[in-house]
Tab-separated table of C-alpha atoms in Angstrom:
chain	number	residue	atom	x	y	z
R	195	UNK	CA	16.335	-5.777	44.122
R	196	UNK	CA	19.808	-6.552	42.716
R	197	UNK	CA	21.466	-9.799	41.751
R	198	UNK	CA	24.145	-11.473	43.868
R	199	UNK	CA	26.954	-13.155	41.940
R	200	UNK	CA	28.558	-15.903	43.999
R	201	UNK	CA	32.118	-16.200	42.696
R	202	UNK	CA	34.618	-18.957	43.439
R	203	UNK	CA	38.064	-17.344	43.621
R	204	UNK	CA	39.958	-20.660	43.474
R	205	UNK	CA	42.571	-22.047	45.870
R	206	UNK	CA	45.170	-19.263	46.102
R	207	UNK	CA	46.589	-17.822	42.877
R	208	UNK	CA	44.801	-14.480	42.183
R	209	UNK	CA	44.691	-15.350	38.474
R	210	UNK	CA	42.857	-18.658	39.046
R	211	UNK	CA	39.580	-16.720	39.173
R	212	UNK	CA	37.564	-17.247	35.983
R	213	UNK	CA	37.431	-14.520	33.361
R	214	UNK	CA	33.677	-14.252	34.065
R	215	UNK	CA	34.252	-13.836	37.795
R	216	UNK	CA	36.982	-11.270	37.145
R	217	UNK	CA	34.707	-9.179	34.906
R	218	UNK	CA	31.877	-9.225	37.474
R	219	UNK	CA	34.289	-8.307	40.257
R	220	UNK	CA	35.651	-5.359	38.261
R	221	UNK	CA	32.140	-3.869	38.000
R	222	UNK	CA	30.929	-4.677	41.520
R	223	UNK	CA	29.740	-1.751	43.672
R	224	UNK	CA	29.509	-4.072	46.723
R	225	UNK	CA	31.747	-7.039	47.541
R	226	UNK	CA	30.708	-9.433	50.307
R	227	UNK	CA	33.537	-11.424	51.891
R	228	UNK	CA	33.520	-14.046	54.653
R	229	UNK	CA	35.529	-12.983	57.721
R	230	UNK	CA	38.749	-14.653	58.783
R	231	UNK	CA	39.575	-15.753	62.323
R	232	UNK	CA	40.332	-12.189	63.422
R	233	UNK	CA	36.953	-10.886	62.213
R	234	UNK	CA	38.531	-9.005	59.303
R	235	UNK	CA	38.142	-9.882	55.601
R	236	UNK	CA	39.344	-13.497	55.225
R	237	UNK	CA	41.279	-15.696	52.779
R	238	UNK	CA	38.971	-15.360	49.740
R	239	UNK	CA	39.321	-11.561	49.903
R	240	UNK	CA	43.083	-11.799	50.345
R	241	UNK	CA	43.438	-13.927	47.220
R	242	UNK	CA	41.742	-11.531	44.764
R	243	UNK	CA	42.042	-8.151	46.491
R	244	UNK	CA	44.238	-6.858	43.626
R	245	UNK	CA	41.241	-7.317	41.288
R	246	UNK	CA	38.727	-5.399	43.442
R	247	UNK	CA	38.072	-1.812	42.288
R	248	UNK	CA	39.178	0.701	44.969
R	249	UNK	CA	35.738	2.386	45.043
R	250	UNK	CA	33.890	-0.853	45.870
R	251	UNK	CA	32.293	-1.201	49.296
R	252	UNK	CA	33.655	-4.244	51.145
R	253	UNK	CA	31.140	-5.926	53.494
R	254	UNK	CA	32.681	-8.486	55.845
R	255	UNK	CA	30.275	-11.259	56.913
R	256	UNK	CA	31.030	-13.352	59.967
R	257	UNK	CA	30.517	-17.101	59.528
R	258	UNK	CA	31.528	-18.878	62.756
R	259	UNK	CA	33.831	-21.897	62.294
R	260	UNK	CA	31.446	-24.383	63.891
R	261	UNK	CA	30.533	-27.979	63.257
R	262	UNK	CA	27.587	-28.316	60.896
R	263	UNK	CA	26.242	-31.333	62.736
R	264	UNK	CA	26.779	-30.125	66.318
R	265	UNK	CA	25.990	-26.398	66.059
R	266	UNK	CA	23.418	-26.259	63.291
R	267	UNK	CA	21.015	-23.900	65.075
R	268	UNK	CA	23.645	-21.304	65.887
R	269	UNK	CA	24.935	-21.443	62.317
R	270	UNK	CA	21.444	-21.190	60.901
R	271	UNK	CA	20.693	-18.024	62.873
R	272	UNK	CA	23.931	-16.487	61.596
R	273	UNK	CA	23.131	-17.411	57.974
R	274	UNK	CA	19.735	-15.709	58.275
R	275	UNK	CA	21.322	-12.612	59.780
R	276	UNK	CA	23.947	-12.442	57.000
R	277	UNK	CA	21.276	-12.961	54.333
R	278	UNK	CA	19.187	-10.091	55.740
R	279	UNK	CA	22.202	-7.756	55.783
R	280	UNK	CA	23.173	-8.785	52.244
R	281	UNK	CA	19.630	-8.260	50.910
R	282	UNK	CA	19.523	-4.781	52.455
R	283	UNK	CA	22.751	-3.769	50.687
R	284	UNK	CA	21.428	-5.120	47.358
R	285	UNK	CA	18.244	-3.045	47.357
R	286	UNK	CA	19.500	-0.738	44.605
R	287	UNK	CA	22.509	-2.504	43.092
R	288	UNK	CA	24.126	-5.833	42.234
R	289	UNK	CA	26.903	-7.336	44.323
R	290	UNK	CA	29.389	-10.182	44.419
R	291	UNK	CA	30.054	-12.734	47.157
R	292	UNK	CA	33.558	-14.217	47.210
R	293	UNK	CA	34.161	-17.828	48.205
R	294	UNK	CA	37.373	-19.848	48.455
R	295	UNK	CA	37.684	-22.617	45.838
R	296	UNK	CA	34.344	-23.441	44.216
R	297	UNK	CA	31.021	-22.125	45.647
R	298	UNK	CA	29.386	-25.579	45.409
R	299	UNK	CA	32.151	-27.535	47.199
R	300	UNK	CA	32.162	-27.194	51.010
R	301	UNK	CA	31.114	-23.554	50.885
R	302	UNK	CA	29.138	-21.334	53.221
R	303	UNK	CA	27.697	-19.526	50.206
R	304	UNK	CA	25.421	-22.457	49.430
R	305	UNK	CA	23.687	-22.056	52.828
R	306	UNK	CA	22.802	-18.406	52.574
R	307	UNK	CA	21.444	-18.493	49.002
R	308	UNK	CA	18.225	-20.157	50.203
R	309	UNK	CA	17.627	-17.327	52.674
R	310	UNK	CA	18.563	-14.682	50.096
R	311	UNK	CA	15.875	-15.989	47.758
R	312	UNK	CA	13.303	-15.418	50.526
R	313	UNK	CA	14.362	-11.746	50.496
R	314	UNK	CA	13.781	-11.585	46.723
R	315	UNK	CA	17.492	-11.602	45.818
R	316	UNK	CA	18.420	-13.414	42.577
R	317	UNK	CA	21.586	-15.476	42.995
R	318	UNK	CA	23.822	-16.432	40.079
R	319	UNK	CA	26.781	-18.677	40.758
R	320	UNK	CA	30.097	-18.519	38.902
R	321	UNK	CA	32.167	-21.631	39.575
R	322	UNK	CA	35.782	-21.619	40.786
R	323	UNK	CA	38.782	-23.938	40.782
R	324	UNK	CA	38.351	-26.388	43.683
R	325	UNK	CA	41.418	-26.801	45.907
R	326	UNK	CA	41.919	-30.425	44.801
R	327	UNK	CA	42.198	-29.390	41.135
R	328	UNK	CA	44.783	-26.760	42.076
R	329	UNK	CA	46.703	-29.390	44.034
R	330	UNK	CA	46.674	-31.926	41.177
R	331	UNK	CA	47.928	-29.352	38.651
R	332	UNK	CA	50.671	-28.144	41.004
R	333	UNK	CA	51.871	-31.721	41.587
R	334	UNK	CA	51.295	-32.825	37.965
R	335	UNK	CA	49.385	-35.803	39.337
R	336	UNK	CA	46.054	-36.576	37.611
R	337	UNK	CA	43.067	-36.874	39.951
R	338	UNK	CA	41.536	-39.584	37.768
R	339	UNK	CA	42.007	-41.062	34.313
R	340	UNK	CA	40.152	-43.467	32.056
R	341	UNK	CA	37.739	-45.777	33.858
R	342	UNK	CA	38.478	-44.876	37.473
R	343	UNK	CA	36.438	-43.013	40.055
R	344	UNK	CA	37.617	-40.346	42.472
R	345	UNK	CA	36.234	-39.107	45.758
R	346	UNK	CA	36.738	-36.231	48.156
R	347	UNK	CA	36.459	-37.097	51.854
R	348	UNK	CA	37.229	-35.154	55.038
R	349	UNK	CA	38.975	-36.482	58.164
R	350	UNK	CA	36.183	-34.827	60.179
R	351	UNK	CA	33.802	-37.590	58.982
R	352	UNK	CA	33.253	-40.775	61.035
R	353	UNK	CA	35.878	-43.558	60.665
R	354	UNK	CA	33.485	-46.007	58.963
R	355	UNK	CA	32.611	-43.426	56.291
R	356	UNK	CA	36.275	-42.641	55.581
R	357	UNK	CA	37.076	-46.371	55.389
R	358	UNK	CA	34.184	-46.984	52.962
R	359	UNK	CA	35.344	-44.157	50.681
R	360	UNK	CA	38.926	-45.500	50.709
R	361	UNK	CA	37.613	-48.969	49.794
R	362	UNK	CA	35.186	-47.908	47.055
R	363	UNK	CA	37.289	-45.507	44.964
R	364	UNK	CA	40.553	-45.816	43.043
R	365	UNK	CA	41.549	-42.184	43.708
R	366	UNK	CA	40.789	-40.298	46.916
R	367	UNK	CA	41.443	-36.706	47.996
R	368	UNK	CA	41.550	-36.494	51.805
R	369	UNK	CA	40.814	-33.002	53.172
R	370	UNK	CA	41.472	-31.747	56.725
R	371	UNK	CA	44.130	-34.428	57.263
R	372	UNK	CA	45.281	-32.729	60.480
R	373	UNK	CA	41.919	-33.596	62.108
R	374	UNK	CA	42.860	-37.312	62.132
R	375	UNK	CA	46.459	-37.924	61.096
R	376	UNK	CA	47.031	-41.125	63.096
R	377	UNK	CA	43.688	-42.616	62.079
R	378	UNK	CA	44.495	-41.935	58.439
R	379	UNK	CA	47.912	-43.621	58.759
R	380	UNK	CA	46.204	-46.665	60.298
R	381	UNK	CA	43.555	-46.838	57.548
R	382	UNK	CA	46.235	-46.637	54.837
R	383	UNK	CA	48.359	-49.358	56.478
R	384	UNK	CA	45.370	-51.698	56.856
R	385	UNK	CA	44.875	-51.408	53.080
R	386	UNK	CA	48.592	-51.716	52.112
R	387	UNK	CA	48.463	-48.171	50.692
R	388	UNK	CA	51.646	-46.942	52.436
R	389	UNK	CA	53.325	-46.078	49.132
R	390	UNK	CA	50.233	-44.875	47.283
R	391	UNK	CA	49.778	-41.415	48.749
R	392	UNK	CA	51.225	-37.934	48.453
R	393	UNK	CA	50.515	-35.278	51.070
R	394	UNK	CA	51.056	-31.553	50.663
R	395	UNK	CA	51.012	-28.999	53.460
R	396	UNK	CA	50.775	-25.236	52.892
R	397	UNK	CA	50.828	-25.580	49.119
R	398	UNK	CA	52.352	-22.635	47.263
R	399	UNK	CA	53.636	-21.009	50.466
R	400	UNK	CA	57.285	-20.690	51.546
R	401	UNK	CA	56.706	-23.412	54.180
R	402	UNK	CA	55.258	-25.887	51.628
R	403	UNK	CA	56.080	-29.480	52.510
R	404	UNK	CA	55.491	-32.737	50.600
R	405	UNK	CA	55.231	-36.054	52.477
R	406	UNK	CA	55.269	-39.534	50.911
R	407	UNK	CA	56.670	-41.459	53.924
R	408	UNK	CA	53.955	-42.930	56.125
R	409	UNK	CA	56.189	-42.554	59.210
R	410	UNK	CA	55.852	-38.783	58.941
R	411	UNK	CA	52.082	-39.117	59.338
R	412	UNK	CA	52.486	-39.788	63.046
R	413	UNK	CA	53.669	-36.240	63.792
R	414	UNK	CA	51.667	-33.047	63.974
R	415	UNK	CA	50.746	-31.697	60.539
R	416	UNK	CA	49.791	-28.137	59.543
R	417	UNK	CA	46.064	-27.291	59.287
R	418	UNK	CA	46.290	-26.802	55.510
R	419	UNK	CA	47.278	-30.371	54.619
R	420	UNK	CA	45.648	-32.351	51.823
R	421	UNK	CA	46.395	-35.923	50.742
R	422	UNK	CA	45.962	-37.584	47.383
R	423	UNK	CA	45.639	-41.399	47.509
R	424	UNK	CA	46.032	-43.215	44.188
R	425	UNK	CA	45.748	-46.985	44.507
R	426	UNK	CA	47.366	-47.700	41.150
R	427	UNK	CA	50.378	-45.404	41.717
R	428	UNK	CA	53.553	-45.620	43.757
R	429	UNK	CA	54.918	-42.315	45.061
R	430	UNK	CA	57.963	-43.724	46.851
Q	7	UNK	CA	63.043	-25.833	24.132
Q	8	UNK	CA	59.832	-24.019	25.028
Q	9	UNK	CA	57.292	-24.561	27.782
Q	10	UNK	CA	53.889	-26.113	27.197
Q	11	UNK	CA	51.035	-24.634	29.219
Q	12	UNK	CA	48.236	-27.142	29.645
Q	13	UNK	CA	45.070	-25.088	30.112
Q	14	UNK	CA	41.672	-26.308	31.245
Q	15	UNK	CA	39.037	-24.302	29.362
Q	16	UNK	CA	36.151	-25.402	31.585
Q	17	UNK	CA	32.848	-27.028	30.620
Q	18	UNK	CA	31.406	-24.679	27.965
Q	19	UNK	CA	31.161	-20.970	28.763
Q	20	UNK	CA	34.107	-19.195	27.039
Q	21	UNK	CA	34.538	-16.981	30.125
Q	22	UNK	CA	34.935	-19.950	32.500
Q	23	UNK	CA	38.626	-20.109	31.535
Q	24	UNK	CA	40.828	-18.761	34.343
Q	25	UNK	CA	42.365	-15.317	34.052
Q	26	UNK	CA	45.780	-17.031	34.025
Q	27	UNK	CA	44.781	-19.350	31.192
Q	28	UNK	CA	43.296	-16.429	29.269
Q	29	UNK	CA	46.515	-14.397	29.573
Q	30	UNK	CA	48.659	-17.334	28.389
Q	31	UNK	CA	46.308	-18.015	25.500
Q	32	UNK	CA	46.431	-14.363	24.393
Q	33	UNK	CA	50.243	-14.583	24.056
Q	34	UNK	CA	50.481	-18.079	22.562
Q	35	UNK	CA	52.228	-18.422	19.199
Q	36	UNK	CA	51.119	-22.085	18.957
Q	37	UNK	CA	47.863	-23.580	20.256
Q	38	UNK	CA	47.496	-27.372	20.399
Q	39	UNK	CA	43.922	-28.664	20.351
Q	40	UNK	CA	42.544	-32.200	20.490
Q	41	UNK	CA	40.559	-33.152	17.364
Q	42	UNK	CA	36.830	-33.737	17.376
Q	43	UNK	CA	35.079	-36.689	15.745
Q	44	UNK	CA	35.448	-35.202	12.255
Q	45	UNK	CA	39.232	-34.764	12.617
Q	46	UNK	CA	38.956	-30.972	12.891
Q	47	UNK	CA	39.616	-28.877	16.030
Q	48	UNK	CA	37.290	-30.235	18.744
Q	49	UNK	CA	35.146	-28.993	21.632
Q	50	UNK	CA	37.887	-27.369	23.746
Q	51	UNK	CA	38.898	-25.203	20.774
Q	52	UNK	CA	35.283	-24.311	20.030
Q	53	UNK	CA	34.725	-23.095	23.586
Q	54	UNK	CA	37.547	-20.527	23.673
Q	55	UNK	CA	38.196	-19.767	20.021
Q	56	UNK	CA	37.125	-16.135	20.547
Q	57	UNK	CA	40.097	-15.735	22.930
Q	58	UNK	CA	42.734	-17.125	20.532
Q	59	UNK	CA	44.798	-14.455	18.733
Q	60	UNK	CA	44.225	-14.611	14.950
Q	61	UNK	CA	47.963	-14.927	14.225
Q	62	UNK	CA	48.382	-18.048	16.409
Q	63	UNK	CA	49.157	-21.359	14.701
Q	64	UNK	CA	46.501	-23.983	15.520
Q	65	UNK	CA	47.809	-27.561	15.654
Q	66	UNK	CA	45.082	-30.217	15.754
Q	67	UNK	CA	46.131	-33.443	17.504
Q	68	UNK	CA	44.186	-36.633	16.937
Q	69	UNK	CA	43.384	-38.634	20.081
Q	70	UNK	CA	41.296	-41.675	19.129
Q	71	UNK	CA	38.178	-42.215	21.298
Q	72	UNK	CA	39.205	-45.696	22.463
Q	73	UNK	CA	38.855	-47.583	25.711
Q	74	UNK	CA	41.838	-47.088	27.978
Q	75	UNK	CA	41.681	-50.661	29.261
Q	76	UNK	CA	41.003	-52.430	25.924
Q	77	UNK	CA	43.113	-50.394	23.470
Q	78	UNK	CA	45.998	-49.174	25.609
Q	79	UNK	CA	48.754	-50.027	23.098
Q	80	UNK	CA	47.127	-48.197	20.206
Q	81	UNK	CA	46.490	-45.166	22.411
Q	82	UNK	CA	50.028	-45.216	23.739
Q	83	UNK	CA	51.510	-45.151	20.242
Q	84	UNK	CA	49.313	-42.164	19.396
Q	85	UNK	CA	50.336	-40.301	22.578
Q	86	UNK	CA	54.013	-40.764	21.677
Q	87	UNK	CA	53.413	-39.542	18.146
Q	88	UNK	CA	51.514	-36.458	19.388
Q	89	UNK	CA	54.228	-35.730	21.965
Q	90	UNK	CA	56.943	-35.881	19.278
Q	91	UNK	CA	55.000	-33.509	17.012
Q	92	UNK	CA	54.321	-31.129	19.911
Q	93	UNK	CA	57.983	-31.095	20.993
Q	94	UNK	CA	59.083	-30.296	17.437
Q	95	UNK	CA	56.769	-27.267	17.296
Q	96	UNK	CA	58.060	-26.038	20.669
Q	97	UNK	CA	61.741	-25.988	19.672
Q	98	UNK	CA	61.864	-22.180	19.558
Q	99	UNK	CA	58.717	-21.008	21.355
Q	100	UNK	CA	56.184	-21.695	24.094
Q	101	UNK	CA	52.751	-23.110	23.377
Q	102	UNK	CA	49.438	-23.899	25.008
Q	103	UNK	CA	47.455	-27.132	24.995
Q	104	UNK	CA	43.687	-26.778	25.465
Q	105	UNK	CA	41.681	-29.357	27.394
Q	106	UNK	CA	37.965	-29.555	28.178
Q	107	UNK	CA	37.127	-29.079	31.882
Q	108	UNK	CA	40.187	-29.552	34.118
Q	109	UNK	CA	43.466	-31.038	32.773
Q	110	UNK	CA	43.771	-33.413	35.757
Q	111	UNK	CA	40.233	-34.872	35.583
Q	112	UNK	CA	39.708	-37.510	32.842
Q	113	UNK	CA	41.984	-35.688	30.414
Q	114	UNK	CA	44.193	-36.880	27.571
Q	115	UNK	CA	46.673	-34.135	28.431
Q	116	UNK	CA	47.858	-36.036	31.498
Q	117	UNK	CA	49.030	-38.937	29.283
Q	118	UNK	CA	51.185	-36.974	26.884
Q	119	UNK	CA	53.005	-34.869	29.500
Q	120	UNK	CA	55.170	-37.861	30.490
Q	121	UNK	CA	56.310	-38.290	26.894
Q	122	UNK	CA	56.825	-34.540	26.449
Q	123	UNK	CA	59.220	-34.507	29.396
Q	124	UNK	CA	61.322	-37.151	27.611
Q	125	UNK	CA	61.669	-34.674	24.734
Q	126	UNK	CA	62.878	-31.977	27.162
Q	127	UNK	CA	59.612	-29.997	27.141
Q	128	UNK	CA	58.668	-28.309	30.421
Q	129	UNK	CA	54.961	-28.662	31.172
Q	130	UNK	CA	53.061	-26.249	33.388
Q	131	UNK	CA	49.422	-26.963	34.120
Q	132	UNK	CA	46.744	-24.324	34.644
Q	133	UNK	CA	43.610	-25.852	36.165
Q	134	UNK	CA	40.102	-25.448	34.759
Q	135	UNK	CA	36.514	-25.692	35.980
Q	136	UNK	CA	35.547	-29.400	35.969
Q	137	UNK	CA	32.211	-30.181	34.307
Q	138	UNK	CA	30.636	-31.249	37.626
Q	139	UNK	CA	31.364	-27.837	39.202
Q	140	UNK	CA	29.783	-26.107	36.201
Q	141	UNK	CA	26.748	-28.369	36.552
Q	142	UNK	CA	26.345	-27.712	40.287
Q	143	UNK	CA	26.539	-23.924	39.819
Q	144	UNK	CA	24.057	-23.992	36.933
Q	145	UNK	CA	21.579	-26.026	38.994
Q	146	UNK	CA	22.315	-24.181	42.280
Q	147	UNK	CA	22.773	-27.578	43.912
Q	148	UNK	CA	25.860	-27.917	46.165
Q	149	UNK	CA	28.098	-30.903	45.358
Q	150	UNK	CA	28.908	-31.371	49.035
Q	151	UNK	CA	28.535	-29.498	52.312
Q	152	UNK	CA	29.745	-29.875	55.875
Q	153	UNK	CA	30.824	-33.382	56.817
Q	154	UNK	CA	29.857	-35.276	53.671
Q	155	UNK	CA	31.975	-36.852	50.945
Q	156	UNK	CA	31.421	-36.689	47.212
Q	157	UNK	CA	32.595	-38.924	44.394
Q	158	UNK	CA	32.757	-38.892	40.618
Q	159	UNK	CA	32.088	-42.214	38.882
Q	160	UNK	CA	31.538	-43.188	35.248
Q	161	UNK	CA	28.928	-45.624	33.905
Q	162	UNK	CA	31.739	-47.184	31.844
Q	163	UNK	CA	33.147	-48.711	35.073
Q	164	UNK	CA	32.161	-52.258	36.181
Q	165	UNK	CA	28.818	-52.599	38.024
Q	166	UNK	CA	30.411	-53.613	41.335
Q	167	UNK	CA	32.596	-50.472	41.328
Q	168	UNK	CA	29.627	-48.192	40.591
Q	169	UNK	CA	27.592	-49.872	43.345
Q	170	UNK	CA	30.446	-49.482	45.854
Q	171	UNK	CA	30.782	-45.756	45.060
Q	172	UNK	CA	26.997	-45.263	45.432
Q	173	UNK	CA	27.115	-47.024	48.800
Q	174	UNK	CA	30.187	-45.272	50.212
Q	175	UNK	CA	29.467	-41.610	49.460
Q	176	UNK	CA	26.682	-39.176	50.397
Q	177	UNK	CA	26.959	-37.263	47.106
Q	178	UNK	CA	27.796	-38.823	43.745
Q	179	UNK	CA	28.305	-37.343	40.271
Q	180	UNK	CA	27.637	-39.996	37.613
Q	181	UNK	CA	29.330	-39.295	34.277
Q	182	UNK	CA	28.562	-40.959	30.922
Q	183	UNK	CA	25.068	-41.925	32.095
Q	184	UNK	CA	24.083	-42.933	28.552
Q	185	UNK	CA	26.592	-45.834	28.703
Q	186	UNK	CA	24.389	-47.628	31.260
Q	187	UNK	CA	21.045	-45.923	31.787
Q	188	UNK	CA	19.028	-49.022	32.750
Q	189	UNK	CA	21.748	-50.320	35.076
Q	190	UNK	CA	21.857	-46.941	36.819
Q	191	UNK	CA	18.059	-46.924	37.275
Q	192	UNK	CA	18.283	-50.415	38.809
Q	193	UNK	CA	21.112	-49.425	41.174
Q	194	UNK	CA	19.170	-46.352	42.353
Q	195	UNK	CA	15.971	-48.343	42.924
Q	196	UNK	CA	17.818	-51.024	44.909
Q	197	UNK	CA	19.002	-48.242	47.229
Q	198	UNK	CA	15.658	-46.373	47.463
Q	199	UNK	CA	17.276	-43.354	45.788
Q	200	UNK	CA	14.504	-42.803	43.210
Q	201	UNK	CA	13.841	-39.255	44.445
Q	202	UNK	CA	17.410	-38.317	45.277
Q	203	UNK	CA	18.836	-37.579	41.844
Q	204	UNK	CA	18.798	-34.875	39.220
Q	205	UNK	CA	19.957	-35.551	35.677
Q	206	UNK	CA	20.873	-32.936	33.088
Q	207	UNK	CA	21.358	-33.556	29.381
Q	208	UNK	CA	23.032	-31.077	27.006
Q	209	UNK	CA	23.496	-28.467	29.716
Q	210	UNK	CA	23.461	-24.868	28.510
Q	211	UNK	CA	22.349	-25.852	24.995
Q	212	UNK	CA	18.912	-25.155	23.424
Q	213	UNK	CA	18.035	-28.872	23.822
Q	214	UNK	CA	18.892	-28.903	27.553
Q	215	UNK	CA	16.704	-31.329	29.497
Q	216	UNK	CA	16.379	-31.973	33.237
Q	217	UNK	CA	15.126	-35.328	34.526
Q	218	UNK	CA	14.103	-36.141	38.107
Q	219	UNK	CA	11.618	-38.956	37.338
Q	220	UNK	CA	13.215	-42.412	37.445
Q	221	UNK	CA	10.770	-43.673	34.794
Q	222	UNK	CA	12.471	-41.452	32.224
Q	223	UNK	CA	15.734	-43.284	32.857
Q	224	UNK	CA	14.530	-46.286	30.880
Q	225	UNK	CA	14.600	-44.393	27.571
Q	226	UNK	CA	17.547	-43.403	25.421
Q	227	UNK	CA	19.453	-40.424	26.826
Q	228	UNK	CA	21.772	-38.002	25.002
Q	229	UNK	CA	25.525	-38.666	25.176
Q	230	UNK	CA	26.119	-35.522	27.234
Q	231	UNK	CA	24.083	-36.543	30.289
Q	232	UNK	CA	25.344	-36.182	33.853
Q	233	UNK	CA	23.561	-37.152	37.070
Q	234	UNK	CA	23.930	-35.774	40.561
Q	235	UNK	CA	22.848	-38.153	43.351
Q	236	UNK	CA	22.383	-36.593	46.807
Q	237	UNK	CA	21.238	-39.084	49.415
Q	238	UNK	CA	20.067	-36.413	51.846
Q	239	UNK	CA	18.036	-34.445	49.278
Q	240	UNK	CA	14.685	-34.944	47.581
Q	241	UNK	CA	14.395	-33.550	44.047
Q	242	UNK	CA	10.792	-34.598	43.408
């Protein structure tokens, strides 16, 4: 049985893959990629496709975009199915599995590795640049310095959890802002943090947009919007 | 005036540098590296020295290991001095500045860029793998999944801040554990988290050690010790 290399491809730039990930990808006979919304190879594949050897077999795995808390059983069945298919392909060769960002941060990869081990597949993980590190470098805004903490929270979490994270940390990355834009504006105002955030939508794309005015948080924001809250900074 | 590329070299594996960082490093006429304790080129240099072209000029910059809150003035003077030296070297060429992990996470690089801009130097940052992502991949333990938050906190922060971060987040990376081992054990016990942590010392080195027994937290731990707390997991 072969080894599966789980590779984080980073947040968007094809050259943000690690040198180790790049070398493994160059030698891979089989490349597993999560599907996008249309069922075809998704974002992770799109980012590094220029690095994939033309003779490699591309296997698209469907991971439904469901809620982990509400649809756990359906997701679990799908993970098992994908693991079985992956193990079958790895009977006589190694392969790589591409994930967006880092494989250990909000990634589907971490669910199927447990099932792969049951099939006798060895999994080796090669980390990637998480989206929040890409964002901080692009903005030239440090995520954290000196004796401060930082946290990553999603607007799909319950309000009390988001509020607790905002209260406990000096620096906060808020993911999936579009899932609760008005709630987030309210939570920031309650804490007098109106001037302490910077929001970026569609980073690195032609339609990239940066927001530092809390009034603009009332409107509809693109799906790919991430906010950085820094309590000791003023972005206005 | 040239451009300075700030490059995160990642947590230890020479091939965890990004492909973009590797390409820039291969072309760099000048490579700036923070000094280690002995005044010579430090850890970041040691990690990627095999990728540095032999004809490149290595400039070692001294950044004293001082507390950001207690010794700010002394540090600030040193940052200005290092920025002036760096700008002088970049008068006729580009250069790279190597940082451990990611340049936007607890890095000295983020302090000198402000001063470099005053000298007319353009800074472009290339992200790196933060140490906590390297740790999670090595252990095959996800930092966060689904609808959970994660935070990074240092044992050099005040007790009330560490406690608040432990309370607010489902997943917590604790850095600089050796700065407050007994306090950390107490905070975990107060929260019934005795079985919900995994600690790694000297990761990837021959003396690597993994601790999941809270009793071992009372002893002296190596400087390079990081803990992952996952409230919904049991590591025992």
